[in-house]
Short mmCIF file of C-alpha atoms and ligand atoms in Angstrom, two decimals:
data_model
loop_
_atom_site.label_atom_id
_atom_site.label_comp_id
_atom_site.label_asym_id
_atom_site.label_seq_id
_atom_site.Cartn_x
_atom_site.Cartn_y
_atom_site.Cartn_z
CA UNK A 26 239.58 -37.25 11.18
CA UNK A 27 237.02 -34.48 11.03
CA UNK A 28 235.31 -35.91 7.76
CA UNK A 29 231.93 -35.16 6.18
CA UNK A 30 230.17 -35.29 3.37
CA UNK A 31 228.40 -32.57 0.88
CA UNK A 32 228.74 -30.40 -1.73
CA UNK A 33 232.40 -29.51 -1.52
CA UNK A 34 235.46 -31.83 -1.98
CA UNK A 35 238.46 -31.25 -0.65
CA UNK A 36 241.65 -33.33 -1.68
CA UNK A 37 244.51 -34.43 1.03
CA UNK A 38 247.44 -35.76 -0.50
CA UNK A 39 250.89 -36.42 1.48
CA UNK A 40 253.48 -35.32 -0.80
CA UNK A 41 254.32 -33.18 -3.68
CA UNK A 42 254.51 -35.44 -5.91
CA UNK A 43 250.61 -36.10 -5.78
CA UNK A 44 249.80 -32.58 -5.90
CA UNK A 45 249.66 -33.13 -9.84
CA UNK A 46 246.93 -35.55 -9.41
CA UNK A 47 244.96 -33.60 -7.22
CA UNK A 48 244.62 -30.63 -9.57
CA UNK A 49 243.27 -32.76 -12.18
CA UNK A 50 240.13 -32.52 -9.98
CA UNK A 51 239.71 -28.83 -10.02
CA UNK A 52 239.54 -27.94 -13.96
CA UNK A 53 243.09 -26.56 -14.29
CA UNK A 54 242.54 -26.98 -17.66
CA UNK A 55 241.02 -23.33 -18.05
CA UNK A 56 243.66 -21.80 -16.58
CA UNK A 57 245.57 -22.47 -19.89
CA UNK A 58 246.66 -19.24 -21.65
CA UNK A 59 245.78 -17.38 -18.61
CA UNK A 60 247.99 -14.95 -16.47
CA UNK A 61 247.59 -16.40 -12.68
CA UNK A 62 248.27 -14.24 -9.88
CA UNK A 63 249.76 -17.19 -6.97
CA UNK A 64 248.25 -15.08 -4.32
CA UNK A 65 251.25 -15.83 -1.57
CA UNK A 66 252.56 -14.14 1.56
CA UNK A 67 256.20 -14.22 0.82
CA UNK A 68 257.22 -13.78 4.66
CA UNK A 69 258.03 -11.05 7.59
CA UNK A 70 261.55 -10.02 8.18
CA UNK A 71 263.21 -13.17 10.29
CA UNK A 72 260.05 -15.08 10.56
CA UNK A 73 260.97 -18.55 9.81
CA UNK A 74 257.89 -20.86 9.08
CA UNK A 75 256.62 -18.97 5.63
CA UNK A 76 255.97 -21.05 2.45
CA UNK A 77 259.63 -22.00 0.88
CA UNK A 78 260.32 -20.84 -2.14
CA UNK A 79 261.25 -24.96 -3.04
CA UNK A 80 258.06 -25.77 -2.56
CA UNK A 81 255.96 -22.62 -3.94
CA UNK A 82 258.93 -23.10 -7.34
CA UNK A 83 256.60 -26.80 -7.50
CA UNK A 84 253.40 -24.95 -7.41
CA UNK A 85 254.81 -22.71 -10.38
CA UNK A 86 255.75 -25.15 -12.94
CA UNK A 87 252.38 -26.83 -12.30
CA UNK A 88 251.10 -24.14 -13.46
CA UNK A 89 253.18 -23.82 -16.22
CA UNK A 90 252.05 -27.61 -17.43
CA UNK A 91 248.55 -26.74 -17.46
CA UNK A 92 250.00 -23.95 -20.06
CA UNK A 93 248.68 -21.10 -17.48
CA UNK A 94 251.42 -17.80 -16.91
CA UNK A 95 251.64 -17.85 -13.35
CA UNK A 96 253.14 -14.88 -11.33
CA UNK A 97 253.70 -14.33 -7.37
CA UNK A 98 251.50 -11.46 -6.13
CA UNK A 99 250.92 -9.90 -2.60
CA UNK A 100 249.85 -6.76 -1.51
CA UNK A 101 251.18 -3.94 0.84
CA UNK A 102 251.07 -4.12 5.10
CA UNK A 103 250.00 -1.31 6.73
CA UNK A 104 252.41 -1.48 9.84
CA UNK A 105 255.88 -0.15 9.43
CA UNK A 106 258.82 -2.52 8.41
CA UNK A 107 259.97 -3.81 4.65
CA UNK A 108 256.76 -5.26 3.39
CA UNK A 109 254.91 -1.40 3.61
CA UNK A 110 256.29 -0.30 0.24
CA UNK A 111 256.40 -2.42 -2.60
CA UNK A 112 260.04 -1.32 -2.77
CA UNK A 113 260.91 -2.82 0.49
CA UNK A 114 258.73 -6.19 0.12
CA UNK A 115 260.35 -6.59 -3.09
CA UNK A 116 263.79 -6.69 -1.29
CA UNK A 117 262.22 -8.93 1.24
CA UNK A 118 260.88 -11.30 -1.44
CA UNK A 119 264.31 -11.96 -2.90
CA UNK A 120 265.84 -11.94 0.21
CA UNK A 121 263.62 -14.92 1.20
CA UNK A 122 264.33 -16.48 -2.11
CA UNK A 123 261.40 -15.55 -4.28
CA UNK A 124 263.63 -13.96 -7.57
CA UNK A 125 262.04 -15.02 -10.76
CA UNK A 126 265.25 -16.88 -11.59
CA UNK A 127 264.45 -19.04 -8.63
CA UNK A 128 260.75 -19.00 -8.80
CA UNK A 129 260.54 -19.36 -12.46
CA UNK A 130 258.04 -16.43 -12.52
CA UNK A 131 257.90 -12.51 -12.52
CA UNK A 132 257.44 -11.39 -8.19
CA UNK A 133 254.65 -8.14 -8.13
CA UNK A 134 254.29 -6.49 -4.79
CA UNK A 135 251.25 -4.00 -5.55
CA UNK A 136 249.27 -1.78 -3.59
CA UNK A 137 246.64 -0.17 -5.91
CA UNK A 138 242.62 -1.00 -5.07
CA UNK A 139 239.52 -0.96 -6.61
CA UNK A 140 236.44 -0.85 -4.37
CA UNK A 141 233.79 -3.64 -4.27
CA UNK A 142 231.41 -4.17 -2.15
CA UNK A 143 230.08 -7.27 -0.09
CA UNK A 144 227.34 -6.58 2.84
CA UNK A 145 226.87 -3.55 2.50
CA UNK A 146 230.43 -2.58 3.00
CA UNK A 147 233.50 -1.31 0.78
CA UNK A 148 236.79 -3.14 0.52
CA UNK A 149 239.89 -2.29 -1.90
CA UNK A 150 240.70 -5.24 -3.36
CA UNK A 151 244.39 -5.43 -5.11
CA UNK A 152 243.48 -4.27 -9.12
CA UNK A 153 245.58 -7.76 -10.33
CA UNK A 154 242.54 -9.76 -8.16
CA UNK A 155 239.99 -7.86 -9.78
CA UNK A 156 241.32 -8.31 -13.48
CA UNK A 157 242.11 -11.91 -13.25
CA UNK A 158 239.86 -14.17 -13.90
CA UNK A 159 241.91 -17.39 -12.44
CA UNK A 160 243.69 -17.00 -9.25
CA UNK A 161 245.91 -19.83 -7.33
CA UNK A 162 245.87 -19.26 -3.24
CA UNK A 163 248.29 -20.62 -1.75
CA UNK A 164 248.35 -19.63 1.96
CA UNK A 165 250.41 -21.39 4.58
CA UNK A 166 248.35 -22.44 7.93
CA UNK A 167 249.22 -21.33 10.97
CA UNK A 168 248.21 -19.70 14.18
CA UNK A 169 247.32 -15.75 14.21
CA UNK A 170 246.34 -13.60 17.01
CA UNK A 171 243.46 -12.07 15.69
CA UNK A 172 241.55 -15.35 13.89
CA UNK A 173 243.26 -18.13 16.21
CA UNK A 174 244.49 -19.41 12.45
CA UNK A 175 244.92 -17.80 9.28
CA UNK A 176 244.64 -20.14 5.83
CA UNK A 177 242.95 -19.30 2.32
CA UNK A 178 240.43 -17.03 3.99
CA UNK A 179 243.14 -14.94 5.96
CA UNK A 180 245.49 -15.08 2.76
CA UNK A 181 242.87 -13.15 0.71
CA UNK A 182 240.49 -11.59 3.53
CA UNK A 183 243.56 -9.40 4.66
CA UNK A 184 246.71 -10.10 1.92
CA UNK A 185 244.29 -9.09 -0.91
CA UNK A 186 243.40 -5.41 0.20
CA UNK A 187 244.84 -2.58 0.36
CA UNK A 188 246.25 -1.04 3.37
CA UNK A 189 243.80 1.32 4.07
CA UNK A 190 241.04 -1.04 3.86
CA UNK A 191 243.57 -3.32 6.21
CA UNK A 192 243.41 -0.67 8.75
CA UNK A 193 239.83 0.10 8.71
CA UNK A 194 238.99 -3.78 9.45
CA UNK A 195 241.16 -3.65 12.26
CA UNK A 196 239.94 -0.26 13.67
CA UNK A 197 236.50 -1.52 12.89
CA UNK A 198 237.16 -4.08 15.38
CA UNK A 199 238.27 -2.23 18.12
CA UNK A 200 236.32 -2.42 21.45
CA UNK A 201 233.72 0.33 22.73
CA UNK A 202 233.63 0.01 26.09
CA UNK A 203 230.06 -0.08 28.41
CA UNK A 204 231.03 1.31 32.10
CA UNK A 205 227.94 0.24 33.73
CA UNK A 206 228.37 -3.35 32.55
CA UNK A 207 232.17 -3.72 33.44
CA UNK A 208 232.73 -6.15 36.79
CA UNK A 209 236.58 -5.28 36.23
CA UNK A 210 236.87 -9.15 35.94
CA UNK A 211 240.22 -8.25 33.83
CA UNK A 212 239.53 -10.85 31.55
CA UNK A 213 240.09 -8.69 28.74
CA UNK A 214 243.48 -7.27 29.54
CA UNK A 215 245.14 -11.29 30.52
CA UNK A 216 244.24 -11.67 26.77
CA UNK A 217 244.94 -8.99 24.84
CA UNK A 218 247.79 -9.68 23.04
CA UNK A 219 249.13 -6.40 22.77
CA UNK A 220 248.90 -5.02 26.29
CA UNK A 221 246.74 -2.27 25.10
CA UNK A 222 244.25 -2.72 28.38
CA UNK A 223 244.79 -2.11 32.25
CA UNK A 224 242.09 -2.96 34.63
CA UNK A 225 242.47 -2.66 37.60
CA UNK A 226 239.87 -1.77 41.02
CA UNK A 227 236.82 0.62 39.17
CA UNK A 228 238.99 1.29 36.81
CA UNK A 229 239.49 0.09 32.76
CA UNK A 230 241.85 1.52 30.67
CA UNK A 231 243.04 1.46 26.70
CA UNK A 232 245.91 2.62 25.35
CA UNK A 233 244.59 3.20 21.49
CA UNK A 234 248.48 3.50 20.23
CA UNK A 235 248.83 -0.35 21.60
CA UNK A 236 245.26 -1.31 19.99
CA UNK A 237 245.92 -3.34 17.14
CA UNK A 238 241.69 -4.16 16.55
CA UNK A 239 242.20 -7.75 16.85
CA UNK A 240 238.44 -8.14 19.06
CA UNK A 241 239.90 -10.79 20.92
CA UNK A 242 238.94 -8.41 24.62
CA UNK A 243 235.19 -8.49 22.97
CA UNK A 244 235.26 -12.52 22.82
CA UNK A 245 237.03 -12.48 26.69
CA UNK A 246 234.36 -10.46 28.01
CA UNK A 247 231.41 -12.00 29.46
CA UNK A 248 229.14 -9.13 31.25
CA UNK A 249 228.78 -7.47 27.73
CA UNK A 250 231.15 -4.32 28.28
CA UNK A 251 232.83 -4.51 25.51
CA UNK A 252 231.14 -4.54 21.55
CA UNK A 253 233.19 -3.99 18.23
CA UNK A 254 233.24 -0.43 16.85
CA UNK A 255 231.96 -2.07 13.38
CA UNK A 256 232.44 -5.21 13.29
CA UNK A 257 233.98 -8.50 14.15
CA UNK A 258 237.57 -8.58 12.85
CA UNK A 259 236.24 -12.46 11.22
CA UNK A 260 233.26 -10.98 9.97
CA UNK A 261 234.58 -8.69 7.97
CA UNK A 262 237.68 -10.85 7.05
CA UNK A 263 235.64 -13.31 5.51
CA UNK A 264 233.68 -10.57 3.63
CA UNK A 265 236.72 -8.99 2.09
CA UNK A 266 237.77 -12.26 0.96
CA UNK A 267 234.42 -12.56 -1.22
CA UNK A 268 235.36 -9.44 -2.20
CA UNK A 269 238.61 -10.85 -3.71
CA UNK A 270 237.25 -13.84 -5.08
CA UNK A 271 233.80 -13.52 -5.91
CA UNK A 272 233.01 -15.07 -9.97
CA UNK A 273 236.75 -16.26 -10.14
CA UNK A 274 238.41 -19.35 -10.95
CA UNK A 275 240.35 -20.43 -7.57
CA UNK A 276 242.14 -23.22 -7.17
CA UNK A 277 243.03 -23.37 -3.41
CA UNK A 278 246.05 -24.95 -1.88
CA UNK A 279 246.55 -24.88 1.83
CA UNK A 280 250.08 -26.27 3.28
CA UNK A 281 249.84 -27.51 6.55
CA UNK A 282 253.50 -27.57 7.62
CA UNK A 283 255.39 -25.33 10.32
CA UNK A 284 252.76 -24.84 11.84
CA UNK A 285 253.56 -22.09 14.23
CA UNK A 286 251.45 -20.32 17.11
CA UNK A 287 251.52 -17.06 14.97
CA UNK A 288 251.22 -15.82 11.89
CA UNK A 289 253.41 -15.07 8.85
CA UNK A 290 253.23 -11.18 9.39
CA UNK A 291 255.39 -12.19 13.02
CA UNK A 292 259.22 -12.15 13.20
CA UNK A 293 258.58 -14.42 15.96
CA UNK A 294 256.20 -16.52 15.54
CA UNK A 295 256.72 -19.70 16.73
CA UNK A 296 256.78 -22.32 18.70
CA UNK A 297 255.36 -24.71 16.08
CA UNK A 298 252.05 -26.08 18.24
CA UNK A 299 251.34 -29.02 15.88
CA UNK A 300 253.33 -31.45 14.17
CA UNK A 301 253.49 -31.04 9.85
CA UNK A 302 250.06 -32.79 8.33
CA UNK A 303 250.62 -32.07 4.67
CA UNK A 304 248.67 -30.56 2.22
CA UNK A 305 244.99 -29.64 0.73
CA UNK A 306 243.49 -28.84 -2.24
CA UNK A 307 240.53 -27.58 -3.00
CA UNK A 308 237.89 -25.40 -4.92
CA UNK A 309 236.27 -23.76 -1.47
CA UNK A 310 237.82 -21.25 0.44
CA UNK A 311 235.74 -22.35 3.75
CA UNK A 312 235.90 -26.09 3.12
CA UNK A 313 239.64 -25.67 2.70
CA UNK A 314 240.22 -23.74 5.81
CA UNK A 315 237.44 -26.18 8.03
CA UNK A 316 239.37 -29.20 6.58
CA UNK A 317 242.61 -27.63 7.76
CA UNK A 318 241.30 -26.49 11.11
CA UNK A 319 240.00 -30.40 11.49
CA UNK A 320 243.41 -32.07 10.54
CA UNK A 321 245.66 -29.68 13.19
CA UNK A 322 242.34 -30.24 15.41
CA UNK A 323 242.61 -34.06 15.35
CA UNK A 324 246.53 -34.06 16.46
CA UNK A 325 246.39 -30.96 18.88
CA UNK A 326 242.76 -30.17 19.88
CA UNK A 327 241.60 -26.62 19.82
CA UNK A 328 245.38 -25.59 19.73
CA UNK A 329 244.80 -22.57 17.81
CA UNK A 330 241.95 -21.70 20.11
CA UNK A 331 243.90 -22.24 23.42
CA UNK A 332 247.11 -20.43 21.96
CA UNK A 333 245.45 -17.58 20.52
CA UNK A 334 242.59 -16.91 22.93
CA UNK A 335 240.25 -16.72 19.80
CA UNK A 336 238.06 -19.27 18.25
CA UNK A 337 239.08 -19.81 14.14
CA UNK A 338 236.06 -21.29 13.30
CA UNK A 339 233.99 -17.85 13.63
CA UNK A 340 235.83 -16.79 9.83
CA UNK A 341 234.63 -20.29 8.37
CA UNK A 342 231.11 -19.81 10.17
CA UNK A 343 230.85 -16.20 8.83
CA UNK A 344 232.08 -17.36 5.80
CA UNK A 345 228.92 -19.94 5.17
CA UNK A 346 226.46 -17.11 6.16
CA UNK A 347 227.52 -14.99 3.47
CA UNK A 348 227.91 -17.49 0.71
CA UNK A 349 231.91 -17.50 0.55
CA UNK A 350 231.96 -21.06 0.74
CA UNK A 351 230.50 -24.27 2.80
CA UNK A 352 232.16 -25.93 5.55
CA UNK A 353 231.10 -29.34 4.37
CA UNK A 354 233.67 -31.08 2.64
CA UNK A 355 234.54 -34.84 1.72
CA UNK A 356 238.70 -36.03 2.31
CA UNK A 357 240.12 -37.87 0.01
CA UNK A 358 243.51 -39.08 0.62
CA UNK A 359 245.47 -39.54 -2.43
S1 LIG B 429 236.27 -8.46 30.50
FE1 LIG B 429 234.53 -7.08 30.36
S2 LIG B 429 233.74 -6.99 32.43
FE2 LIG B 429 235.83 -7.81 32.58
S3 LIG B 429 237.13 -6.00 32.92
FE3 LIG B 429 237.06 -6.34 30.74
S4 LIG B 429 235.39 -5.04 30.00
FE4 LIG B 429 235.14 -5.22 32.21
S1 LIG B 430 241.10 -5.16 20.15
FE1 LIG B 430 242.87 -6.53 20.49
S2 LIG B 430 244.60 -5.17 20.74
FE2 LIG B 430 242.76 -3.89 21.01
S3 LIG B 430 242.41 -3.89 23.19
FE3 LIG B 430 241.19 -5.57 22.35
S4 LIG B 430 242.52 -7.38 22.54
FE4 LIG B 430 243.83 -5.57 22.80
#
């Protein structure tokens, strides 16, 4: 078990019924009297491994026995499908089963930003982030094509923008490509996810429409053809969730469980690449996320990695350079 020791803790326990214990540790007390946005990505159209709304219905009248007013909240998607309108993920929501007379709590789908900024850059982050001053994450782990695995720093480095700021980290992260350095390896095309490159004899070619700006052709490429527009999809990932989070009260929970090759955004998503581990809790959005990344690592080494042709622990490395969080945690199995 990938266990060390420093200034963050992070708590495992096995079951639900210790998750009670667990947030003793992380001052739930002051979320009493407050309104908590559950920061929670409430599932694509026929994806099947999202959070259940059994489980998150748990989290909820935690909340409501430390006295806090909890609420679901996610943002807006920029691609097409239900979840671009707040209309449409509503629908989805309570077609998946989040409906506050399931839930226990009032669903908000909203879309409107306020700009902050974190190096030197500007990210909308969703207006109920900004004006809360306790937030809960909880963000389901699993694979994602353009992190290798999403958990609390994919939950709030992409689910708590807006969708324009969405699209400019992924256009940021497209490739510019260097001619005179290409050896038309192909490298870059066998792992693009989306097909968006064709290389073949002197020749490299993108389709932009097919470009989603995940970077993973810049990470494939050896001869140094290929740099990001802006920046690193991670990079900038872990900034915006800084953005998000930055002089809040977070309590983190991370469930390990269905753990799929791709992300919640997919409608098809799986296969589930690692047997169910269980849960974490913590105060540290990059201890969280390294703990999780440890646990899946110890049953099904570098899965996410060998899956999703991208390395995961480039978000929890950016995240320690610019203060988001520390990567050095202690376990503690409850
Ligand atoms: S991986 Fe790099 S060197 Fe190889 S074809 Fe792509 S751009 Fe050219
Ligand atoms: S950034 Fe992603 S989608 Fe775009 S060409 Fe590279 S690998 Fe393909």
């Amino acid at each position: 078990m990938g266990e060390e020791s420093g200034m963050s803790n992070v708590i495992f326990f096995t079951d639900l019924e210790k998750f009670h214990d667990a947030l003793a540790h992380f001052n739930i007390e002051s979320f009493a009297g407050k309104k908590v946005p559950v920061k929670l990505h409430m599932g694509e159209l026929k994806n099947k491994y999202f959070s259940k709304p059994e489980f998150v219905k748990h989290v909820i009248d935690e909340l409501k026995m430390a006295h806090a007013e909890p609420y679901l909240f996610d943002t807006t998607v920029a691609y097409t499908g239900l979840r671009h309108s707040k209309t449409g993920y509503r629908k989805l929501a309570k077609m998946h089963g989040f409906t506050a007379k399931k839930i226990g709590c009032d669903v908000v789908i909203d879309d409107k930003g306020v700009p902050i900024t974190v190096e030197n850059r500007e990210y909308e982050v969703a207006e109920h982030l900004v004006e809360s001053t306790h937030i809960f994450a909880l963000s389901h782990v699993k694979g994602h094509v353009a992190t290798g695995m999403g958990g609390a720093i994919k939950n709030f480095g992409m689910g708590g923008v807006t969708k324009e700021t969405k699209i400019r980290m992924h256009h940021g992260s497209r490739p510019i490509y260097q001619k005179d350095a290409c050896t038309y390896c192909g490298a870059c095309a066998e792992v693009c996810p989306f097909n968006a490159l064709k290389v073949k004899e002197n020749s490299w070619k993108q389709n932009m429409k097919s470009c989603f700006g995940c970077g993973v052709c810049i990470d494939a490429c050896k001869s140094g053809a290929l740099t990001y527009k802006d920046a690193d999809f991670q990079y900038v990932l872990a900034c915006a969730t800084k953005a998000c989070i930055q002089d809040k009260n977070v309590i983190y929970l991370n469930e390990i469980k269905r753990i799929a090759r791709s992300c919640d955004c997919d409608p098809f998503a799986g296969p589930v690449i690692c047997p169910d581990i269980g849960y974490l809790v913590s105060d540290d959005p990059v201890a969280i996320d390294k703990a999780s990344l440890d646990l899946v690592n110890d049953v099904k080494k570098d899965v996410f990695e060998k899956e999703n042709n991208i390395s995961p622990l480039k978000q929890i490395k950016y995240g320690e350079e610019i203060g988001l969080g520390s990567p050095s945690y202690q376990l503690i199995e409850i």
